[in-house]
C-alpha positions as a Markdown table, in Angstrom:
| # | Residue | x | y | z |
|---|---|---|---|---|
| 1 | His | 2.5 | 9.0 | -6.1 |
| 2 | Thr | 0.7 | 9.8 | -2.9 |
| 3 | Gln | 1.7 | 8.5 | 0.4 |
| 4 | Leu | 0.4 | 8.7 | 4.1 |
| 5 | Gly | 1.5 | 7.4 | 7.2 |
| 6 | Asn | 4.6 | 7.2 | 9.4 |
| 7 | Ser | 6.3 | 10.6 | 10.2 |
| 8 | Val | 7.6 | 11.8 | 6.9 |
| 9 | Val | 6.7 | 14.6 | 4.5 |
| 10 | Phe | 4.1 | 13.5 | 1.8 |
| 11 | Trp | 4.1 | 15.2 | -1.5 |
| 12 | Pro | 1.4 | 13.5 | -3.8 |
| 13 | Arg | 1.7 | 13.4 | -7.5 |
| 14 | Pro | -0.6 | 16.3 | -8.7 |
| 15 | Val | -4.0 | 15.2 | -10.1 |
| 16 | His | -5.6 | 18.4 | -11.7 |
| 17 | Cys | -9.3 | 18.5 | -11.9 |
| 18 | Ala | -11.1 | 21.0 | -14.0 |
| 19 | Val | -14.0 | 22.0 | -11.9 |
| 20 | Ser | -15.7 | 25.5 | -12.3 |
| 21 | Ala | -18.8 | 27.0 | -10.9 |
| 22 | Lys | -20.7 | 25.8 | -13.9 |
| 23 | Arg | -19.2 | 22.3 | -13.8 |
| 24 | Gly | -19.2 | 22.0 | -10.1 |
| 25 | Arg | -20.9 | 18.7 | -10.1 |
| 26 | Met | -17.9 | 16.9 | -11.3 |
| 27 | Pro | -15.9 | 15.0 | -8.5 |
| 28 | Cys | -12.4 | 16.0 | -8.0 |
| 29 | Lys | -9.4 | 15.3 | -5.8 |
| 30 | Val | -7.6 | 18.0 | -3.8 |
| 31 | Tyr | -4.5 | 18.0 | -1.7 |
| 32 | Ala | -4.8 | 19.4 | 1.8 |
| 33 | His | -1.4 | 20.5 | 3.4 |
| 34 | Val | -0.6 | 21.2 | 7.0 |
| 35 | Asp | 1.9 | 24.2 | 6.7 |
| 36 | Val | 2.4 | 25.5 | 10.2 |
| 37 | Glu | 5.8 | 26.6 | 11.5 |
| 38 | Gly | 6.9 | 24.1 | 14.1 |
| 39 | Arg | 4.5 | 21.4 | 13.1 |
| 40 | Pro | 5.3 | 18.3 | 10.7 |
| 41 | Ser | 4.5 | 18.8 | 7.2 |
| 42 | Phe | 1.8 | 16.6 | 6.2 |
| 43 | Ala | -0.5 | 16.3 | 3.0 |
| 44 | Leu | -3.8 | 14.6 | 2.7 |
| 45 | Pro | -5.4 | 13.6 | -0.6 |
| 46 | Ile | -9.2 | 14.2 | -0.3 |
| 47 | Gln | -11.7 | 13.0 | -2.9 |
| 48 | Val | -14.5 | 15.4 | -3.1 |
| 49 | Gly | -17.7 | 14.0 | -4.6 |
| 50 | Arg | -19.6 | 17.3 | -4.6 |
| 51 | Pro | -17.3 | 20.3 | -4.8 |
| 52 | Glu | -20.1 | 22.7 | -5.3 |
| 53 | Asp | -21.7 | 21.7 | -2.0 |
| 54 | Thr | -18.6 | 21.0 | 0.0 |
| 55 | Gln | -17.0 | 23.9 | 1.9 |
| 56 | Phe | -13.4 | 24.4 | 2.8 |
| 57 | Gly | -14.3 | 24.3 | 6.5 |
| 58 | Thr | -15.2 | 20.6 | 6.0 |
| 59 | Leu | -11.9 | 19.8 | 4.4 |
| 60 | Lys | -10.2 | 21.7 | 7.2 |
| 61 | Gln | -11.9 | 19.6 | 9.8 |
| 62 | Ala | -11.0 | 16.4 | 8.0 |
| 63 | Leu | -7.4 | 17.5 | 7.8 |
| 64 | Leu | -7.3 | 18.5 | 11.5 |
| 65 | Asn | -8.6 | 15.1 | 12.5 |
| 66 | Glu | -6.2 | 13.2 | 10.4 |
| 67 | Phe | -3.3 | 15.3 | 11.6 |
| 68 | Ala | -4.3 | 14.7 | 15.3 |
| 69 | Glu | -4.6 | 11.0 | 14.7 |
| 70 | Arg | -1.2 | 10.6 | 13.0 |
| 71 | Tyr | 0.7 | 13.1 | 15.3 |
| 72 | Pro | -0.9 | 12.6 | 18.8 |
| 73 | Asp | 2.1 | 14.1 | 20.6 |
| 74 | Glu | 2.1 | 17.3 | 18.5 |
| 75 | Gly | -0.8 | 19.0 | 20.4 |
| 76 | Gln | -4.0 | 20.0 | 18.6 |
| 77 | Leu | -4.3 | 22.6 | 15.9 |
| 78 | Glu | -7.0 | 25.1 | 16.6 |
| 79 | Tyr | -9.8 | 25.1 | 14.1 |
| 80 | Asp | -10.5 | 28.8 | 14.7 |
| 81 | Gly | -6.9 | 29.8 | 14.4 |
| 82 | Cys | -6.2 | 28.7 | 10.8 |
| 83 | Cys | -7.5 | 28.6 | 7.2 |
| 84 | Phe | -6.6 | 27.3 | 4.0 |
| 85 | Trp | -4.4 | 29.4 | 1.6 |
| 86 | Asn | -4.3 | 28.9 | -2.1 |
| 87 | Gln | -1.2 | 28.8 | -4.3 |
| 88 | Asp | -1.5 | 32.6 | -4.9 |
| 89 | Ser | -0.9 | 33.1 | -1.1 |
| 90 | Cys | -4.5 | 34.2 | -0.5 |
| 91 | Pro | -6.5 | 32.9 | 2.4 |
| 92 | Ile | -9.7 | 31.1 | 1.7 |
| 93 | Pro | -13.0 | 31.7 | 3.8 |
| 94 | Asp | -14.1 | 28.3 | 5.4 |
| 95 | Arg | -17.6 | 28.9 | 3.8 |
| 96 | Ser | -16.2 | 29.0 | 0.3 |
| 97 | Pro | -17.2 | 25.9 | -2.0 |
| 98 | Val | -14.3 | 23.8 | -3.1 |
| 99 | Ala | -15.4 | 24.3 | -6.6 |
| 100 | Thr | -14.8 | 28.0 | -6.4 |
| 101 | Phe | -11.1 | 27.4 | -6.4 |
| 102 | Ser | -10.2 | 23.9 | -7.4 |
| 103 | Trp | -10.8 | 24.7 | -11.0 |
| 104 | Glu | -7.4 | 26.4 | -11.1 |
| 105 | His | -5.7 | 24.8 | -8.1 |
| 106 | Asn | -5.8 | 21.5 | -6.3 |
| 107 | Asp | -3.2 | 22.1 | -3.6 |
| 108 | Phe | -4.4 | 24.0 | -0.6 |
| 109 | Phe | -2.2 | 24.9 | 2.5 |
| 110 | Leu | -3.6 | 25.1 | 6.1 |
| 111 | Arg | -1.8 | 28.1 | 7.7 |
| 112 | Pro | -2.5 | 30.6 | 10.7 |
| 113 | Leu | -5.1 | 33.3 | 9.9 |
| 114 | Pro | -3.7 | 36.3 | 8.5 |
| 115 | Ser | -3.3 | 39.4 | 10.8 |
| 116 | Gly | -2.5 | 43.2 | 10.4 |
| 117 | Glu | -0.2 | 43.8 | 7.5 |
| 118 | Asn | -0.4 | 40.0 | 6.4 |
| 119 | Ala | -4.2 | 40.4 | 5.9 |
| 120 | Arg | -3.8 | 43.6 | 3.9 |
| 121 | Gly | -1.0 | 42.1 | 2.0 |
| 122 | Ala | -3.0 | 39.2 | 0.9 |
| 123 | Leu | -5.8 | 41.5 | -0.1 |
| 124 | Lys | -3.6 | 43.8 | -2.1 |
| 125 | Ala | -1.9 | 40.9 | -3.9 |
| 126 | Ser | -5.2 | 39.4 | -5.0 |
| 127 | Arg | -6.5 | 42.8 | -6.3 |
| 128 | Glu | -3.3 | 43.5 | -8.1 |
| 129 | Lys | -3.4 | 40.0 | -9.8 |
| 130 | Arg | -7.0 | 39.8 | -10.6 |
| 131 | Gly | -8.5 | 43.4 | -10.5 |
| 132 | Glu | -12.2 | 43.4 | -10.3 |
| 133 | Leu | -12.1 | 39.5 | -10.6 |
| 134 | Ser | -10.4 | 39.3 | -7.2 |
| 135 | Tyr | -12.4 | 37.2 | -4.7 |
| 136 | Tyr | -11.4 | 39.7 | -1.9 |
| 137 | Tyr | -12.3 | 42.8 | -4.0 |
| 138 | Ala | -15.8 | 41.3 | -4.4 |
| 139 | His | -16.3 | 40.1 | -0.9 |
| 140 | Asp | -14.2 | 42.5 | 1.1 |
| 141 | Arg | -13.2 | 39.8 | 3.4 |
| 142 | Asp | -11.5 | 40.5 | 6.9 |
| 143 | Arg | -9.8 | 38.2 | 9.3 |
| 144 | Ser | -13.0 | 37.2 | 11.3 |
| 145 | Ser | -15.0 | 36.3 | 8.3 |
| 146 | Leu | -12.4 | 33.6 | 7.2 |
| 147 | Val | -13.6 | 31.2 | 10.1 |
| 148 | Ala | -16.9 | 29.4 | 10.0 |
| 149 | Lys | -18.1 | 26.1 | 11.6 |
| 150 | Pro | -17.7 | 23.0 | 9.2 |
| 151 | Gln | -20.8 | 21.9 | 7.7 |
| 152 | Ala | -21.0 | 18.7 | 9.9 |
| 153 | Val | -21.4 | 20.7 | 13.1 |
| 154 | Ala | -23.0 | 24.0 | 11.7 |
| 155 | Ser | -26.4 | 24.9 | 12.6 |
| 156 | Ala | -29.4 | 26.4 | 10.7 |
| 157 | Gly | -27.5 | 27.6 | 7.7 |
| 158 | Tyr | -25.9 | 24.4 | 7.0 |
| 159 | Pro | -28.2 | 21.4 | 7.7 |
| 160 | Val | -26.6 | 17.9 | 7.7 |
| 161 | Gln | -28.5 | 15.6 | 5.5 |
| 162 | Glu | -28.9 | 12.0 | 6.6 |
| 163 | Arg | -28.0 | 9.4 | 4.1 |
| 164 | Gln | -30.7 | 7.6 | 2.6 |
| 165 | Pro | -30.7 | 3.8 | 2.0 |
| 166 | Ile | -30.1 | 2.7 | -1.6 |
| 167 | Gln | -33.4 | 1.6 | -3.0 |
| 168 | Ala | -32.6 | -1.6 | -4.9 |
| 169 | Pro | -35.1 | -4.0 | -6.4 |
| 170 | Ala | -35.3 | -7.3 | -4.4 |
| 171 | Ala | -33.4 | -10.2 | -6.0 |
| 172 | Val | -35.4 | -12.8 | -7.8 |
| 173 | Ala | -34.8 | -16.3 | -6.7 |
| 174 | Gly | -32.3 | -17.9 | -9.1 |
| 175 | Gly | -31.6 | -14.6 | -10.7 |
| 176 | Lys | -28.4 | -12.6 | -11.0 |
| 177 | Phe | -27.4 | -9.6 | -9.2 |
| 178 | Asn | -26.4 | -6.4 | -11.1 |
| 179 | Ser | -22.6 | -6.5 | -11.1 |
| 180 | Lys | -22.5 | -2.8 | -10.6 |
| 181 | Gln | -24.6 | -3.1 | -7.4 |
| 182 | Ser | -22.6 | -6.1 | -5.8 |
| 183 | Pro | -20.7 | -8.7 | -7.7 |
| 184 | Phe | -20.5 | -10.5 | -4.3 |
| 185 | Gly | -24.2 | -11.2 | -3.9 |
| 186 | Thr | -24.8 | -8.6 | -1.3 |
| 187 | Asp | -28.4 | -7.3 | -1.0 |
| 188 | Ile | -27.4 | -3.6 | -1.1 |
| 189 | Ser | -31.0 | -2.6 | -0.3 |
| 190 | Lys | -30.1 | -3.4 | 3.4 |
| 191 | Tyr | -27.3 | -0.8 | 3.4 |
| 192 | Glu | -26.7 | 2.8 | 3.3 |
| 193 | Ser | -24.0 | 3.9 | 0.9 |
| 194 | Leu | -20.8 | 5.5 | 2.0 |
| 195 | Asp | -19.0 | 7.8 | -0.5 |
| 196 | Ser | -16.5 | 9.8 | 1.7 |
| 197 | Tyr | -12.9 | 8.5 | 1.4 |
| 198 | Thr | -9.3 | 9.2 | 0.8 |
| 199 | Trp | -6.8 | 6.9 | -0.9 |
| 200 | Glu | -3.2 | 6.7 | -2.0 |
| 201 | Asp | -1.2 | 4.9 | -4.4 |
| 202 | Lys | 1.1 | 3.8 | -1.6 |
| 203 | Asp | 4.5 | 2.0 | -2.5 |
| 204 | Gly | 4.3 | 0.6 | -6.1 |
| 205 | Asp | 2.4 | -2.5 | -5.3 |
| 206 | Thr | -0.4 | -1.4 | -3.0 |
| 207 | Val | -3.2 | 1.0 | -3.0 |
| 208 | Lys | -4.6 | 2.1 | 0.5 |
| 209 | Val | -8.2 | 3.4 | 0.8 |
| 210 | Leu | -9.2 | 5.2 | 4.0 |
| 211 | Val | -12.8 | 5.3 | 5.0 |
| 212 | Ser | -13.8 | 7.4 | 7.9 |
| 213 | Ile | -16.5 | 5.9 | 10.1 |
| 214 | Asp | -17.1 | 7.3 | 13.5 |
| 215 | Gly | -17.0 | 4.6 | 16.2 |
| 216 | Val | -16.4 | 1.7 | 14.0 |
| 217 | Gly | -13.6 | 0.5 | 16.2 |
| 218 | Arg | -16.2 | -0.5 | 18.9 |
| 219 | Leu | -17.7 | -3.1 | 16.8 |
| 220 | Ser | -16.8 | -6.8 | 16.9 |
| 221 | Pro | -14.8 | -8.3 | 14.1 |
| 222 | Glu | -17.8 | -10.1 | 12.7 |
| 223 | Gln | -19.6 | -6.8 | 12.1 |
| 224 | Val | -16.8 | -5.5 | 9.8 |
| 225 | Arg | -16.4 | -7.5 | 6.6 |
| 226 | Ser | -14.8 | -6.9 | 3.3 |
| 227 | Asn | -15.1 | -8.8 | -0.1 |
| 228 | Phe | -12.4 | -8.5 | -3.0 |
| 229 | Gly | -12.4 | -9.4 | -6.6 |
| 230 | Val | -10.0 | -8.8 | -9.5 |
| 231 | Arg | -11.5 | -5.3 | -10.2 |
| 232 | Gln | -14.0 | -5.0 | -7.4 |
| 233 | Phe | -14.3 | -4.7 | -3.7 |
| 234 | Glu | -16.8 | -3.8 | -1.0 |
| 235 | Leu | -16.7 | -3.0 | 2.7 |
| 236 | Leu | -19.6 | -3.8 | 4.9 |
| 237 | Ile | -20.4 | -2.5 | 8.4 |
| 238 | Asp | -23.3 | -4.1 | 10.2 |
| 239 | Gly | -25.2 | -2.7 | 13.0 |
| 240 | Leu | -23.3 | 0.6 | 13.7 |
| 241 | Asn | -25.6 | 2.7 | 15.7 |
| 242 | Gly | -28.5 | 0.8 | 14.3 |
| 243 | Lys | -27.4 | 1.2 | 10.7 |
| 244 | Asn | -25.7 | -0.9 | 8.0 |
| 245 | Leu | -23.1 | 0.8 | 5.9 |
| 246 | Arg | -21.5 | -0.1 | 2.7 |
| 247 | Phe | -18.5 | 1.2 | 0.6 |
| 248 | Ala | -17.9 | -0.3 | -2.7 |
| 249 | Cys | -16.1 | 0.0 | -6.0 |
| 250 | His | -17.5 | -2.0 | -8.9 |
| 251 | Lys | -14.4 | -1.4 | -11.1 |
| 252 | Thr | -11.0 | -0.3 | -9.9 |
| 253 | His | -8.4 | 1.6 | -12.0 |
| 254 | Gly | -6.2 | -1.6 | -12.2 |
| 255 | Glu | -6.4 | -5.3 | -11.4 |
| 256 | Met | -5.9 | -6.6 | -7.9 |
| 257 | Lys | -4.8 | -9.8 | -6.3 |
| 258 | Pro | -8.0 | -10.6 | -4.3 |
| 259 | Glu | -6.4 | -13.2 | -2.0 |
| 260 | Glu | -3.8 | -10.5 | -0.7 |
| 261 | Cys | -6.3 | -7.7 | 0.0 |
| 262 | Lys | -7.5 | -7.0 | 3.4 |
| 263 | His | -9.2 | -4.5 | 5.7 |
| 264 | Val | -7.7 | -3.0 | 8.9 |
| 265 | Val | -10.1 | -1.5 | 11.6 |
| 266 | Arg | -9.1 | 1.7 | 13.5 |
| 267 | Ala | -11.0 | 3.6 | 16.2 |
| 268 | Asn | -12.8 | 5.8 | 13.6 |
| 269 | Arg | -11.7 | 4.4 | 10.3 |
| 270 | Val | -11.4 | 1.3 | 8.1 |
| 271 | Asn | -8.2 | 1.0 | 5.9 |
| 272 | Leu | -8.6 | -1.2 | 2.8 |
| 273 | Ile | -5.3 | -2.6 | 1.6 |
| 274 | Leu | -5.5 | -3.4 | -2.1 |
| 275 | Arg | -2.7 | -5.5 | -3.6 |
| 276 | Lys | -2.0 | -4.7 | -7.2 |
| 277 | Ala | -1.8 | -7.5 | -9.7 |
| 278 | Lys | 0.9 | -5.7 | -11.4 |
| 279 | Glu | 3.8 | -4.1 | -9.5 |
| 280 | Lys | 4.7 | -0.5 | -10.2 |
| 281 | Asp | 1.3 | -0.1 | -12.1 |
| 282 | His | 0.5 | 3.4 | -11.2 |
| 283 | Trp | -3.2 | 4.1 | -10.5 |
| 284 | Phe | -4.4 | 7.6 | -11.5 |
| 285 | Asp | -7.6 | 7.1 | -9.6 |
| 286 | Leu | -9.3 | 4.6 | -7.4 |
| 287 | Phe | -12.4 | 4.2 | -9.6 |
| 288 | Lys | -12.0 | 3.4 | -13.3 |
| 289 | Lys | -12.3 | 6.4 | -15.4 |
| 290 | Arg | -12.8 | 6.4 | -19.2 |
| 291 | Ala | -9.6 | 7.9 | -20.9 |
| 292 | Ile | -9.0 | 9.0 | -24.5 |
| 293 | Gly | -8.3 | 6.0 | -26.6 |
| 294 | Asp | -9.1 | 3.7 | -23.8 |
| 295 | Asp | -11.6 | 0.7 | -24.7 |
| 296 | Asp | -11.8 | -0.5 | -21.0 |
| 297 | Asp | -15.2 | 0.7 | -20.0 |
| 298 | Pro | -15.6 | 2.1 | -16.4 |
């Protein structure tokens, strides 16, 4: 059970994802924790679509943004003053791909950068535990090399690729839409696809999906629309900086009550509130995944 919001400590139910360097193209979920003395404890579940291409600096920026929004009176945590640490108490460089570490852990803790004896202690502990397999033994990391700009703002070495519109064939008059494109009749060729989100199985009868979209709060209500079905939903954003955006799920983990679902627009985010058809029905993922012995196709 994962929970976000208010001012409490959130401890999500672990969802372990087997991702290795060779299998990095498998999407996974990680849990990013703020673990800084004097600051509220906070955890954010993050769905990572391409862990082999996504760096920890990008996760760090997402966590800092969310923390600042939820705790505006706390003061900003400095990006350059902290890094993630794994469950072995070893700091992780911002440039490290998520796939490098997520195959063995999916909880990562944002803490101040190591210094002096702390840095040497982390290096020593890593070497003693892993020997020549130690990440720090191989890379000889020091404090300064732990910090790097997040991919979204980095320069030449980390280009930002613009999203390309989905190329879909035009609908034939009187024909049917592919239900995995849009069961609501939306011409998806007019929209760019969003695939970055976080989600939480909130309180037993509700699932909350958070879709980050810069500047969405400036749009009129007519420009932000949502459609819901028993196992499908889509979020449509029209005319944001000259682009149309769409986030959709063609089959959710469980059934919903469409008439009780809704969206809520924030300054830089849209929250989708999904009401479960069955209360206390635990969703292990947002999108339906095939499980052993499961005849319900994704």
